[in-house]
Amino acid sequence: MLSQLCVLMSRRRCCLPSGRNTSALIGGFNLMLAQCSGYSGAVTDRPEAMRPRPFHISLILLTALLVIAIAVLAGGSLWVLRSVYHRSARSVAARSVLDLGRQVAAHLAAHPSVHDDRPESEDWRQFSELARALHSVEDGLQYVSVSADGVTVFHEQMNLISDAGPTPDVQPPAIDPDTVSVGRSLLTAGDAALPVITFTAAFTGKDGDHRSVQIGMRKDAVERQERGPATAIATMFRLALATIIVAFCICTLVVIWMMYREVRGEEKRRKEEHLAFAGIMANGIAHDFRNPMSSLKLDVQMLKKETDKGTDCRRERVAELAGRVESTIERMDRIFREFSFLSRPSTAKHEPISLRPCIEDCADLLKTRFEAAGVTLDIDLPDDDIWISGSSADIKRALLNVLANAQQFSPRGGTVTLCCTTGRHAVRIEVLDEGPGIPEHGSERVFEMFTSARPGGTGLGLALAKTGVEHCNGRISAANRPEGGASFTMVIPTIGDRSPNS
């Protein structure tokens, strides 16, 4: 008998409640907690089951996407700003070239040579020198042409089509530049072609004939006028870009540091919570095991004394003590199984379950217990069957613990009522008792482990019920009834009629 007892105790890792062995029990259970994946979040950290589980994005990924979005936005803004600046600079340069062309044309048109009715060759030479002088300060001047009544009387090409030069300021002409007309033309020389901007100053000569002075300026003069502002804009753009890059790098380093700090802090908090929870669990188990282990130690001592009598030992007494030892070990094993259920997510396969047979089975199991306590169990179910998705073991465990809790707190002669109401997508199961109710501000704590208002209670029943309901994607809540007593409400999603014959 003693050898069988030792085997049973070794299988269940039980030990006597001395100080050293109790510490070993707590240490062993802490090791068991460390090996149970997801243990600390099994009860306290589980979200509301009825809510859809959110899609969690990694903090690092979210921050990286945010930084990339900021970088793209900053780069796009700089690109748009640069394009706007370039268009503005080109527009200003074009207006500058147009103003310069009008001034040059007006200045040449004011020369006396083009107004004489019979200009001499010396006059045209002076006019040519003036044109070349203007070309020396504005290399964009391509040609100068003078016509009288549509007949060209003077034309001079200043440089080849491929030449280019600087564009300084000129003196204002004597003729109003606003009277100069602007046009476009294409000069050709063999296979080469050069687009030019023409400026024509029309006037009336001394002899009354219509005369005009036309100059042509290459279009690249606009680009030369644009070169100065464009260089300044490019320098400003590079400076702004460098500033943004430096600021971006600093922000990235700050974000990385904050992320690292947040991740380390979260790991530290999670570790502290796990250790604190493990300590609470170990203390709870040590507390719950103290009485059965004391009883077990006493029974073993009495059993040893009885067997030491040899042939004088009473077999009835030995059988009684062995039965008590077996009952104590079964109680400790049941507590271990309850903790094991709480510490692991459900591995049972979800399948369509009819709720009515589950409720009826639970009522049959608790019938004797209710009768012994003098409490009536009243069950009110709808006529139509109700189907849910989950494990029958989970839903039965939840119902048994809630009904047992209601019976324990109901007075003799009281009634415990279980009623079901169905909605469009869920079934509502209510268990009503006539007990003292729930302490104020304790409707949430009643589902925590080791929370019990009943002397001798382990505080695991409602925690097991909550875990079982959540394994079926449901939720459970507790409240006080206005007429007295407590009500426990379980809301579980339905799946319609999924019976084998449907």
mmCIF file of N, CA and C in Angstrom, residues 44 150 189 191 287 298 347 369 400 426 475 499:
data_model
loop_
_atom_site.group_PDB
_atom_site.id
_atom_site.type_symbol
_atom_site.label_atom_id
_atom_site.label_comp_id
_atom_site.label_asym_id
_atom_site.label_seq_id
_atom_site.Cartn_x
_atom_site.Cartn_y
_atom_site.Cartn_z
ATOM 1 N N THR A 44 -5.979 36.789 -17.869
ATOM 2 C CA THR A 44 -6.057 38.209 -17.609
ATOM 3 C C THR A 44 -5.893 39.050 -18.843
ATOM 4 N N GLY A 150 9.454 97.540 -97.607
ATOM 5 C CA GLY A 150 9.543 96.109 -97.883
ATOM 6 C C GLY A 150 10.814 95.671 -98.558
ATOM 7 N N ALA A 189 21.228 77.951 -92.789
ATOM 8 C CA ALA A 189 22.489 78.075 -93.518
ATOM 9 C C ALA A 189 22.932 76.671 -93.873
ATOM 10 N N ASP A 191 22.555 72.996 -94.035
ATOM 11 C CA ASP A 191 21.779 72.052 -93.231
ATOM 12 C C ASP A 191 21.530 72.556 -91.821
ATOM 13 N N HIS A 287 -1.024 27.820 -1.183
ATOM 14 C CA HIS A 287 -2.121 28.022 -0.227
ATOM 15 C C HIS A 287 -3.180 26.941 -0.367
ATOM 16 N N LEU A 298 -0.809 13.685 7.619
ATOM 17 C CA LEU A 298 -1.383 13.063 8.814
ATOM 18 C C LEU A 298 -1.882 11.655 8.516
ATOM 19 N N THR A 347 -7.148 23.302 -27.152
ATOM 20 C CA THR A 347 -6.680 22.520 -28.303
ATOM 21 C C THR A 347 -7.811 21.722 -28.929
ATOM 22 N N ARG A 369 -26.455 17.161 -6.301
ATOM 23 C CA ARG A 369 -25.862 18.237 -5.500
ATOM 24 C C ARG A 369 -26.908 19.285 -5.137
ATOM 25 N N LEU A 400 -21.135 24.098 -15.803
ATOM 26 C CA LEU A 400 -21.030 23.413 -14.515
ATOM 27 C C LEU A 400 -20.486 24.339 -13.436
ATOM 28 N N ALA A 426 -26.346 35.510 -31.836
ATOM 29 C CA ALA A 426 -25.787 35.001 -30.585
ATOM 30 C C ALA A 426 -26.906 34.495 -29.689
ATOM 31 N N ARG A 475 -18.381 35.581 -24.399
ATOM 32 C CA ARG A 475 -17.967 36.417 -23.271
ATOM 33 C C ARG A 475 -18.929 36.174 -22.114
ATOM 34 N N SER A 499 -27.068 20.786 -37.521
ATOM 35 C CA SER A 499 -27.227 19.395 -37.116
ATOM 36 C C SER A 499 -26.901 18.474 -38.274
#
